[in-house]
PDB file of C-alpha atoms in Angstrom:
ATOM      1  CA  MET F   1       0.128  -0.047   0.013  1.00 73.00           C
ATOM      2  CA  PRO F   2       1.378   3.316  -1.002  1.00 85.00           C
ATOM      3  CA  GLU F   3       2.310   5.248   2.327  1.00 89.00           C
ATOM      4  CA  LEU F   4       3.413   8.877   2.880  1.00 92.00           C
ATOM      5  CA  PRO F   5       6.502   8.814   1.078  1.00 92.00           C
ATOM      6  CA  GLU F   6       5.098   7.329  -2.011  1.00 92.00           C
ATOM      7  CA  VAL F   7       2.294   9.798  -1.828  1.00 94.00           C
ATOM      8  CA  GLU F   8       4.659  12.645  -1.443  1.00 94.00           C
ATOM      9  CA  VAL F   9       6.765  11.506  -4.264  1.00 93.00           C
ATOM     10  CA  THR F  10       3.872  11.311  -6.449  1.00 93.00           C
ATOM     11  CA  ARG F  11       2.797  14.833  -5.495  1.00 95.00           C
ATOM     12  CA  ARG F  12       6.169  16.209  -6.156  1.00 94.00           C
ATOM     13  CA  GLY F  13       6.196  14.427  -9.619  1.00 93.00           C
ATOM     14  CA  ILE F  14       2.785  15.710 -10.832  1.00 96.00           C
ATOM     15  CA  ALA F  15       2.593  19.189  -9.305  1.00 96.00           C
ATOM     16  CA  PRO F  16       4.860  20.823 -11.891  1.00 96.00           C
ATOM     17  CA  HIS F  17       2.792  19.480 -14.701  1.00 96.00           C
ATOM     18  CA  LEU F  18      -0.453  20.519 -13.133  1.00 97.00           C
ATOM     19  CA  VAL F  19      -0.120  23.616 -11.473  1.00 97.00           C
ATOM     20  CA  GLY F  20      -1.195  26.616 -13.618  1.00 96.00           C
ATOM     21  CA  ARG F  21      -2.852  24.271 -16.254  1.00 96.00           C
ATOM     22  CA  ARG F  22      -6.513  24.418 -17.283  1.00 96.00           C
ATOM     23  CA  ILE F  23      -8.465  21.044 -16.920  1.00 97.00           C
ATOM     24  CA  ALA F  24      -9.623  20.242 -20.339  1.00 96.00           C
ATOM     25  CA  ALA F  25     -11.930  17.395 -19.450  1.00 96.00           C
ATOM     26  CA  ILE F  26     -12.248  14.426 -17.027  1.00 96.00           C
ATOM     27  CA  ALA F  27     -12.694  11.036 -18.188  1.00 96.00           C
ATOM     28  CA  VAL F  28     -13.946   8.333 -15.753  1.00 96.00           C
ATOM     29  CA  ARG F  29     -13.928   4.714 -17.175  1.00 96.00           C
ATOM     30  CA  GLU F  30     -14.668   2.808 -14.012  1.00 96.00           C
ATOM     31  CA  PRO F  31     -16.470   4.792 -11.282  1.00 96.00           C
ATOM     32  CA  ARG F  32     -16.605   1.855  -9.024  1.00 96.00           C
ATOM     33  CA  LEU F  33     -13.546   2.377  -6.922  1.00 96.00           C
ATOM     34  CA  ARG F  34     -13.568   2.327  -3.043  1.00 95.00           C
ATOM     35  CA  TRP F  35     -16.136   4.890  -3.164  1.00 96.00           C
ATOM     36  CA  ARG F  36     -17.910   5.463  -6.353  1.00 96.00           C
ATOM     37  CA  VAL F  37     -16.608   8.359  -8.287  1.00 97.00           C
ATOM     38  CA  PRO F  38     -19.283  11.094  -8.389  1.00 96.00           C
ATOM     39  CA  ALA F  39     -20.696  12.027 -11.786  1.00 95.00           C
ATOM     40  CA  SER F  40     -20.650  15.756 -10.489  1.00 95.00           C
ATOM     41  CA  ILE F  41     -16.878  15.607 -10.699  1.00 95.00           C
ATOM     42  CA  ALA F  42     -17.205  16.584 -14.239  1.00 94.00           C
ATOM     43  CA  GLN F  43     -17.764  20.105 -13.272  1.00 93.00           C
ATOM     44  CA  PHE F  44     -14.089  20.552 -12.581  1.00 94.00           C
ATOM     45  CA  ALA F  45     -13.435  20.686 -16.306  1.00 95.00           C
ATOM     46  CA  GLY F  46     -12.400  24.149 -17.380  1.00 94.00           C
ATOM     47  CA  ARG F  47     -11.036  24.936 -13.964  1.00 95.00           C
ATOM     48  CA  THR F  48      -7.224  25.867 -13.462  1.00 96.00           C
ATOM     49  CA  VAL F  49      -5.134  23.758 -10.999  1.00 97.00           C
ATOM     50  CA  ARG F  50      -3.768  26.203  -8.264  1.00 97.00           C
ATOM     51  CA  ALA F  51      -1.626  23.786  -6.056  1.00 98.00           C
ATOM     52  CA  VAL F  52      -1.336  20.048  -5.465  1.00 98.00           C
ATOM     53  CA  LYS F  53      -0.994  19.378  -1.679  1.00 97.00           C
ATOM     54  CA  ARG F  54      -1.031  16.435   0.561  1.00 97.00           C
ATOM     55  CA  ARG F  55      -2.758  15.570   3.828  1.00 97.00           C
ATOM     56  CA  GLY F  56      -1.514  12.035   5.197  1.00 95.00           C
ATOM     57  CA  LYS F  57      -2.044   9.770   2.165  1.00 95.00           C
ATOM     58  CA  TYR F  58      -4.348  11.885   0.518  1.00 97.00           C
ATOM     59  CA  LEU F  59      -3.614  14.158  -2.624  1.00 97.00           C
ATOM     60  CA  LEU F  60      -5.547  17.371  -2.584  1.00 98.00           C
ATOM     61  CA  ILE F  61      -5.697  19.061  -6.253  1.00 97.00           C
ATOM     62  CA  ASP F  62      -6.730  22.686  -5.483  1.00 97.00           C
ATOM     63  CA  CYS F  63      -8.930  24.160  -8.265  1.00 95.00           C
ATOM     64  CA  GLY F  64      -9.871  27.298  -6.688  1.00 91.00           C
ATOM     65  CA  ALA F  65     -13.525  26.805  -6.083  1.00 87.00           C
ATOM     66  CA  GLY F  66     -13.046  23.145  -4.779  1.00 94.00           C
ATOM     67  CA  HIS F  67     -10.442  20.288  -4.299  1.00 97.00           C
ATOM     68  CA  LEU F  68     -10.064  16.904  -5.850  1.00 97.00           C
ATOM     69  CA  ILE F  69      -9.305  14.226  -3.411  1.00 97.00           C
ATOM     70  CA  VAL F  70      -7.390  11.364  -4.528  1.00 97.00           C
ATOM     71  CA  HIS F  71      -6.202   8.331  -2.609  1.00 96.00           C
ATOM     72  CA  LEU F  72      -4.138   5.527  -4.092  1.00 95.00           C
ATOM     73  CA  GLY F  73      -5.532   2.778  -2.009  1.00 93.00           C
ATOM     74  CA  MET F  74      -3.665  -0.574  -2.156  1.00 88.00           C
ATOM     75  CA  SER F  75      -2.416  -0.575  -5.740  1.00 87.00           C
ATOM     76  CA  GLY F  76      -3.004   2.770  -7.293  1.00 91.00           C
ATOM     77  CA  SER F  77      -0.514   4.955  -9.012  1.00 92.00           C
ATOM     78  CA  LEU F  78      -0.774   8.256 -10.831  1.00 94.00           C
ATOM     79  CA  ARG F  79       1.233   8.984 -13.999  1.00 93.00           C
ATOM     80  CA  MET F  80       1.568  11.840 -16.542  1.00 94.00           C
ATOM     81  CA  VAL F  81       1.099  10.538 -19.950  1.00 94.00           C
ATOM     82  CA  ASP F  82       0.658  11.874 -23.441  1.00 95.00           C
ATOM     83  CA  ARG F  83      -2.920  12.869 -24.173  1.00 93.00           C
ATOM     84  CA  ASP F  84      -3.420  10.324 -26.828  1.00 92.00           C
ATOM     85  CA  ALA F  85      -1.864   7.411 -24.933  1.00 94.00           C
ATOM     86  CA  PRO F  86      -4.514   4.606 -25.051  1.00 96.00           C
ATOM     87  CA  PRO F  87      -6.033   3.493 -21.598  1.00 95.00           C
ATOM     88  CA  LYS F  88      -5.020  -0.156 -20.419  1.00 94.00           C
ATOM     89  CA  LYS F  89      -6.951  -2.397 -18.530  1.00 93.00           C
ATOM     90  CA  HIS F  90      -6.812  -0.927 -14.995  1.00 95.00           C
ATOM     91  CA  ASP F  91      -6.646   2.783 -16.094  1.00 96.00           C
ATOM     92  CA  HIS F  92      -9.946   4.147 -14.533  1.00 97.00           C
ATOM     93  CA  PHE F  93      -9.552   7.912 -14.412  1.00 97.00           C
ATOM     94  CA  ASP F  94      -8.000  10.703 -16.457  1.00 97.00           C
ATOM     95  CA  LEU F  95      -7.732  14.342 -15.798  1.00 97.00           C
ATOM     96  CA  VAL F  96      -7.038  15.708 -19.143  1.00 97.00           C
ATOM     97  CA  LEU F  97      -4.821  18.844 -19.682  1.00 96.00           C
ATOM     98  CA  ASP F  98      -3.693  20.351 -23.007  1.00 92.00           C
ATOM     99  CA  ARG F  99      -0.984  18.030 -24.279  1.00 89.00           C
ATOM    100  CA  GLN F 100      -0.933  15.596 -21.393  1.00 95.00           C
ATOM    101  CA  LEU F 101      -3.116  13.862 -18.907  1.00 96.00           C
ATOM    102  CA  LEU F 102      -2.798  12.521 -15.312  1.00 97.00           C
ATOM    103  CA  ARG F 103      -4.061   8.989 -15.151  1.00 97.00           C
ATOM    104  CA  LEU F 104      -4.939   6.839 -12.315  1.00 96.00           C
ATOM    105  CA  ARG F 105      -4.292   3.059 -12.578  1.00 95.00           C
ATOM    106  CA  ASP F 106      -5.549   1.011  -9.696  1.00 95.00           C
ATOM    107  CA  PRO F 107      -5.971  -2.832 -10.231  1.00 94.00           C
ATOM    108  CA  ARG F 108      -7.731  -3.569  -7.009  1.00 93.00           C
ATOM    109  CA  ARG F 109      -9.857  -0.555  -7.170  1.00 94.00           C
ATOM    110  CA  PHE F 110      -9.495   0.479  -3.445  1.00 93.00           C
ATOM    111  CA  GLY F 111      -8.356   3.984  -4.338  1.00 95.00           C
ATOM    112  CA  ALA F 112     -10.606   6.938  -4.467  1.00 96.00           C
ATOM    113  CA  VAL F 113     -11.407  10.100  -6.477  1.00 97.00           C
ATOM    114  CA  LEU F 114     -13.744  12.448  -4.778  1.00 97.00           C
ATOM    115  CA  TRP F 115     -14.331  16.362  -4.506  1.00 96.00           C
ATOM    116  CA  THR F 116     -15.279  18.847  -2.069  1.00 96.00           C
ATOM    117  CA  ASP F 117     -16.158  22.439  -2.311  1.00 94.00           C
ATOM    118  CA  GLN F 118     -15.393  22.981   1.462  1.00 93.00           C
ATOM    119  CA  PRO F 119     -12.071  23.189   3.171  1.00 94.00           C
ATOM    120  CA  PRO F 120     -10.631  19.866   2.516  1.00 94.00           C
ATOM    121  CA  GLY F 121      -9.655  19.515   6.247  1.00 93.00           C
ATOM    122  CA  ALA F 122     -13.261  19.375   7.077  1.00 95.00           C
ATOM    123  CA  HIS F 123     -13.999  16.294   4.760  1.00 96.00           C
ATOM    124  CA  PRO F 124     -15.085  13.175   6.747  1.00 96.00           C
ATOM    125  CA  LEU F 125     -12.028  11.454   5.428  1.00 96.00           C
ATOM    126  CA  LEU F 126      -9.654  14.028   6.662  1.00 96.00           C
ATOM    127  CA  ARG F 127     -11.162  15.625   9.650  1.00 95.00           C
ATOM    128  CA  HIS F 128      -9.967  13.032  11.970  1.00 95.00           C
ATOM    129  CA  LEU F 129      -6.331  12.555  10.761  1.00 97.00           C
ATOM    130  CA  GLY F 130      -3.607  12.930  13.182  1.00 96.00           C
ATOM    131  CA  ILE F 131      -0.219  14.789  13.307  1.00 97.00           C
ATOM    132  CA  GLU F 132       1.797  14.909  10.083  1.00 97.00           C
ATOM    133  CA  PRO F 133       5.103  13.251  10.915  1.00 97.00           C
ATOM    134  CA  LEU F 134       7.217  15.504   8.752  1.00 97.00           C
ATOM    135  CA  SER F 135       5.751  18.715  10.319  1.00 96.00           C
ATOM    136  CA  ARG F 136       7.233  20.479  13.365  1.00 96.00           C
ATOM    137  CA  ALA F 137       4.179  19.384  15.379  1.00 97.00           C
ATOM    138  CA  LEU F 138       5.701  15.879  15.524  1.00 97.00           C
ATOM    139  CA  ASP F 139       8.587  16.143  18.235  1.00 97.00           C
ATOM    140  CA  GLY F 140       9.612  14.274  21.379  1.00 97.00           C
ATOM    141  CA  ARG F 141       7.197  16.299  23.385  1.00 97.00           C
ATOM    142  CA  ALA F 142       4.177  15.621  21.054  1.00 97.00           C
ATOM    143  CA  LEU F 143       5.076  11.937  20.770  1.00 97.00           C
ATOM    144  CA  HIS F 144       5.404  11.378  24.581  1.00 97.00           C
ATOM    145  CA  ARG F 145       1.826  13.051  24.873  1.00 96.00           C
ATOM    146  CA  ILE F 146       0.205  10.804  22.525  1.00 96.00           C
ATOM    147  CA  THR F 147       1.834   7.535  24.100  1.00 96.00           C
ATOM    148  CA  ARG F 148       0.594   8.286  27.557  1.00 92.00           C
ATOM    149  CA  ALA F 149      -1.976   5.761  28.916  1.00 85.00           C
ATOM    150  CA  ARG F 150      -1.606   3.757  25.541  1.00 90.00           C
ATOM    151  CA  ARG F 151      -1.596   0.016  26.157  1.00 90.00           C
ATOM    152  CA  THR F 152      -0.976  -0.670  22.720  1.00 95.00           C
ATOM    153  CA  ALA F 153       2.482  -1.630  21.388  1.00 97.00           C
ATOM    154  CA  ILE F 154       4.408   1.467  19.828  1.00 98.00           C
ATOM    155  CA  LYS F 155       4.506  -0.156  16.396  1.00 97.00           C
ATOM    156  CA  GLN F 156       0.739  -0.365  16.261  1.00 96.00           C
ATOM    157  CA  LEU F 157       0.412   3.221  17.721  1.00 97.00           C
ATOM    158  CA  LEU F 158       2.570   4.510  14.911  1.00 97.00           C
ATOM    159  CA  MET F 159       0.215   3.053  12.296  1.00 94.00           C
ATOM    160  CA  ASP F 160      -2.795   4.547  13.737  1.00 95.00           C
ATOM    161  CA  SER F 161      -3.630   7.480  11.458  1.00 95.00           C
ATOM    162  CA  ARG F 162      -5.833   9.215  14.093  1.00 95.00           C
ATOM    163  CA  LEU F 163      -2.690   9.775  16.037  1.00 96.00           C
ATOM    164  CA  VAL F 164       0.074  10.144  13.576  1.00 97.00           C
ATOM    165  CA  VAL F 165      -0.682  10.022   9.878  1.00 96.00           C
ATOM    166  CA  GLY F 166       0.790   8.012   7.043  1.00 92.00           C
ATOM    167  CA  ILE F 167       3.801   6.269   8.498  1.00 94.00           C
ATOM    168  CA  GLY F 168       2.874   2.668   7.365  1.00 90.00           C
ATOM    169  CA  ASN F 169       4.221  -0.482   8.022  1.00 93.00           C
ATOM    170  CA  ILE F 170       7.668  -0.411   6.330  1.00 93.00           C
ATOM    171  CA  TYR F 171       8.490   2.928   7.714  1.00 95.00           C
ATOM    172  CA  ALA F 172       7.361   2.158  11.249  1.00 96.00           C
ATOM    173  CA  SER F 173       9.741  -0.739  11.633  1.00 96.00           C
ATOM    174  CA  GLU F 174      12.405   1.145   9.949  1.00 97.00           C
ATOM    175  CA  SER F 175      11.892   4.017  12.484  1.00 97.00           C
ATOM    176  CA  LEU F 176      11.895   1.707  15.447  1.00 98.00           C
ATOM    177  CA  PHE F 177      15.218   0.131  14.480  1.00 98.00           C
ATOM    178  CA  LEU F 178      16.929   3.571  14.161  1.00 98.00           C
ATOM    179  CA  ALA F 179      15.488   4.589  17.545  1.00 98.00           C
ATOM    180  CA  ARG F 180      16.527   1.301  19.090  1.00 98.00           C
ATOM    181  CA  ILE F 181      13.117   0.434  20.215  1.00 98.00           C
ATOM    182  CA  ARG F 182      11.391  -2.872  19.968  1.00 97.00           C
ATOM    183  CA  PRO F 183       7.962  -2.874  18.223  1.00 98.00           C
ATOM    184  CA  GLN F 184       6.556  -4.684  20.804  1.00 97.00           C
ATOM    185  CA  LYS F 185       7.328  -2.225  23.666  1.00 97.00           C
ATOM    186  CA  ARG F 186       4.113  -0.785  25.232  1.00 97.00           C
ATOM    187  CA  ALA F 187       3.649   2.752  24.074  1.00 97.00           C
ATOM    188  CA  ALA F 188       3.080   4.157  27.604  1.00 97.00           C
ATOM    189  CA  ARG F 189       6.387   2.967  28.770  1.00 96.00           C
ATOM    190  CA  LEU F 190       8.397   4.989  26.415  1.00 97.00           C
ATOM    191  CA  THR F 191      10.521   7.708  28.301  1.00 97.00           C
ATOM    192  CA  HIS F 192      10.842  11.331  27.135  1.00 97.00           C
ATOM    193  CA  ALA F 193      14.297  10.517  25.603  1.00 97.00           C
ATOM    194  CA  GLN F 194      13.075   7.583  23.681  1.00 98.00           C
ATOM    195  CA  CYS F 195      10.273   9.618  22.308  1.00 98.00           C
ATOM    196  CA  SER F 196      12.790  12.294  21.134  1.00 98.00           C
ATOM    197  CA  LEU F 197      14.795   9.596  19.360  1.00 98.00           C
ATOM    198  CA  LEU F 198      11.798   8.082  17.736  1.00 98.00           C
ATOM    199  CA  ALA F 199      10.356  11.259  16.553  1.00 98.00           C
ATOM    200  CA  SER F 200      13.709  12.218  14.963  1.00 98.00           C
ATOM    201  CA  ALA F 201      13.970   8.548  13.488  1.00 98.00           C
ATOM    202  CA  ILE F 202      10.640   8.752  11.905  1.00 98.00           C
ATOM    203  CA  LYS F 203      11.456  12.069  10.041  1.00 97.00           C
ATOM    204  CA  ARG F 204      14.909  10.604   9.042  1.00 96.00           C
ATOM    205  CA  THR F 205      13.188   7.259   7.648  1.00 96.00           C
ATOM    206  CA  LEU F 206      10.425   9.286   5.857  1.00 96.00           C
ATOM    207  CA  ARG F 207      12.766  11.696   4.156  1.00 94.00           C
ATOM    208  CA  ALA F 208      15.227   8.975   3.178  1.00 93.00           C
ATOM    209  CA  ALA F 209      12.248   7.050   1.645  1.00 92.00           C
ATOM    210  CA  ILE F 210      11.261  10.271  -0.249  1.00 92.00           C
ATOM    211  CA  ARG F 211      14.733  10.738  -1.541  1.00 89.00           C
ATOM    212  CA  ALA F 212      14.734   7.072  -2.876  1.00 89.00           C
ATOM    213  CA  GLY F 213      11.452   7.395  -4.617  1.00 86.00           C
ATOM    214  CA  GLY F 214       9.528   5.384  -2.151  1.00 82.00           C
ATOM    215  CA  SER F 215       9.012   1.641  -2.025  1.00 78.00           C
ATOM    216  CA  SER F 216       7.977  -0.462  -4.929  1.00 61.00           C
ATOM    217  CA  LEU F 217       6.883  -3.920  -3.469  1.00 55.00           C
ATOM    218  CA  ARG F 218       4.194  -4.624  -5.993  1.00 57.00           C
ATOM    219  CA  ASP F 219       2.114  -2.005  -7.933  1.00 53.00           C
ATOM    220  CA  TYR F 220       3.593   1.402  -6.962  1.00 57.00           C
ATOM    221  CA  VAL F 221       5.384   3.443  -9.522  1.00 57.00           C
ATOM    222  CA  GLN F 222       6.326   6.985  -9.507  1.00 57.00           C
ATOM    223  CA  SER F 223       4.617   9.499 -11.840  1.00 60.00           C
ATOM    224  CA  ASP F 224       7.295   8.922 -14.420  1.00 64.00           C
ATOM    225  CA  GLY F 225       6.742   5.162 -14.365  1.00 64.00           C
ATOM    226  CA  GLU F 226       9.977   4.570 -12.479  1.00 66.00           C
ATOM    227  CA  LEU F 227      10.101   2.131  -9.530  1.00 62.00           C
ATOM    228  CA  GLY F 228      11.044   3.324  -6.054  1.00 66.00           C
ATOM    229  CA  CYS F 229      14.175   1.711  -4.379  1.00 75.00           C
ATOM    230  CA  PHE F 230      13.895   2.214  -0.756  1.00 81.00           C
ATOM    231  CA  GLN F 231      12.866  -1.452  -0.214  1.00 79.00           C
ATOM    232  CA  THR F 232      16.429  -2.242  -1.426  1.00 84.00           C
ATOM    233  CA  ARG F 233      18.240  -0.468   1.525  1.00 87.00           C
ATOM    234  CA  THR F 234      16.074  -1.364   4.510  1.00 93.00           C
ATOM    235  CA  TRP F 235      17.690  -1.976   7.743  1.00 96.00           C
ATOM    236  CA  VAL F 236      15.326  -4.605   9.061  1.00 97.00           C
ATOM    237  CA  TYR F 237      12.088  -4.612   6.901  1.00 95.00           C
ATOM    238  CA  GLY F 238      11.752  -7.816   4.854  1.00 93.00           C
ATOM    239  CA  ARG F 239      15.002  -9.124   6.020  1.00 96.00           C
ATOM    240  CA  ALA F 240      13.945 -11.934   8.373  1.00 97.00           C
ATOM    241  CA  GLY F 241      16.679 -14.326   9.006  1.00 97.00           C
ATOM    242  CA  GLU F 242      19.376 -12.220   7.499  1.00 97.00           C
ATOM    243  CA  ALA F 243      22.205 -10.486   9.347  1.00 98.00           C
ATOM    244  CA  CYS F 244      21.577  -7.131  10.824  1.00 98.00           C
ATOM    245  CA  ARG F 245      23.690  -4.496   9.049  1.00 96.00           C
ATOM    246  CA  ARG F 246      24.873  -3.063  12.285  1.00 96.00           C
ATOM    247  CA  CYS F 247      25.745  -6.018  14.541  1.00 97.00           C
ATOM    248  CA  ALA F 248      25.067  -9.163  12.286  1.00 98.00           C
ATOM    249  CA  THR F 249      22.389 -10.543  14.742  1.00 98.00           C
ATOM    250  CA  PRO F 250      19.796 -12.300  12.528  1.00 98.00           C
ATOM    251  CA  ILE F 251      16.658 -10.109  12.091  1.00 98.00           C
ATOM    252  CA  ARG F 252      13.424 -11.464  13.662  1.00 98.00           C
ATOM    253  CA  ARG F 253      10.069 -11.289  12.152  1.00 98.00           C
ATOM    254  CA  ILE F 254       6.777 -11.219  14.345  1.00 97.00           C
ATOM    255  CA  VAL F 255       3.043 -10.292  13.579  1.00 97.00           C
ATOM    256  CA  GLN F 256       1.298  -7.526  15.141  1.00 95.00           C
ATOM    257  CA  GLY F 257      -2.262  -6.707  14.432  1.00 89.00           C
ATOM    258  CA  GLN F 258      -2.122  -8.956  11.267  1.00 91.00           C
ATOM    259  CA  ARG F 259       0.967  -7.099  10.022  1.00 92.00           C
ATOM    260  CA  ALA F 260       4.644  -8.224   9.838  1.00 95.00           C
ATOM    261  CA  SER F 261       7.068  -6.448  11.942  1.00 97.00           C
ATOM    262  CA  TYR F 262      10.900  -6.644  12.010  1.00 97.00           C
ATOM    263  CA  TYR F 263      13.449  -6.003  14.428  1.00 98.00           C
ATOM    264  CA  CYS F 264      16.973  -6.619  15.549  1.00 98.00           C
ATOM    265  CA  PRO F 265      17.030  -8.354  19.074  1.00 98.00           C
ATOM    266  CA  ALA F 266      20.277  -6.988  19.833  1.00 98.00           C
ATOM    267  CA  CYS F 267      20.136  -3.307  18.596  1.00 97.00           C
ATOM    268  CA  GLN F 268      16.448  -3.085  19.859  1.00 97.00           C
ATOM    269  CA  ARG F 269      16.607  -4.286  23.492  1.00 88.00           C
TER     270      ARG F 269
END
């Protein structure tokens, strides 16, 4: 599933092609995504894109009098292609410009294309989202406050979008490794110092993933069709049984909340 780094890489890739451009038309070939694409979305034809923003894992295309809200779901990707490029089987939505178009490909159809004429932060899908992990709002003090009285494991807390938004499974495991915290540790037991280390590790991990173009484990590609490569340089994720890159201890895999977690039993005591 595309997480914050993949969505941010996508935003940076498409923004230069969209901002300042007039939307010539909107083509919906398959409206049955996670939520049905509303027919009223056609009203955005003729509007000019002012900005492309991100909130958590949602892309917000600002068209002045409203925003398009796009979510990549489990298998979605957005690509800039030539206007005359023929659609393929899973190409469900096009935002048509003058010479190019923005195309959503989503084999599993868990993505979303919606719109709002209200401030996007008030939309039901966005209003309950937690802290942006790359913002100044997430620091050791904020993370310590969030973890108080939380009986859940810290790994699962990091994946709760109501608290901290968009980190995801890969990057939670990687951040905990850098902070030397085991994923099973109860969140409420983290000290101020550990929360400061973890907040810094989260930012470091996400920024590294963005520089690497995100992680391409299955369907995700960047807006130019290139694969992300962060998955080739992980410290622990996907490396069960392999030697830790720091101490050579075999990496362990456990399951938490039906998701795989990876850690080094020596580095993360």
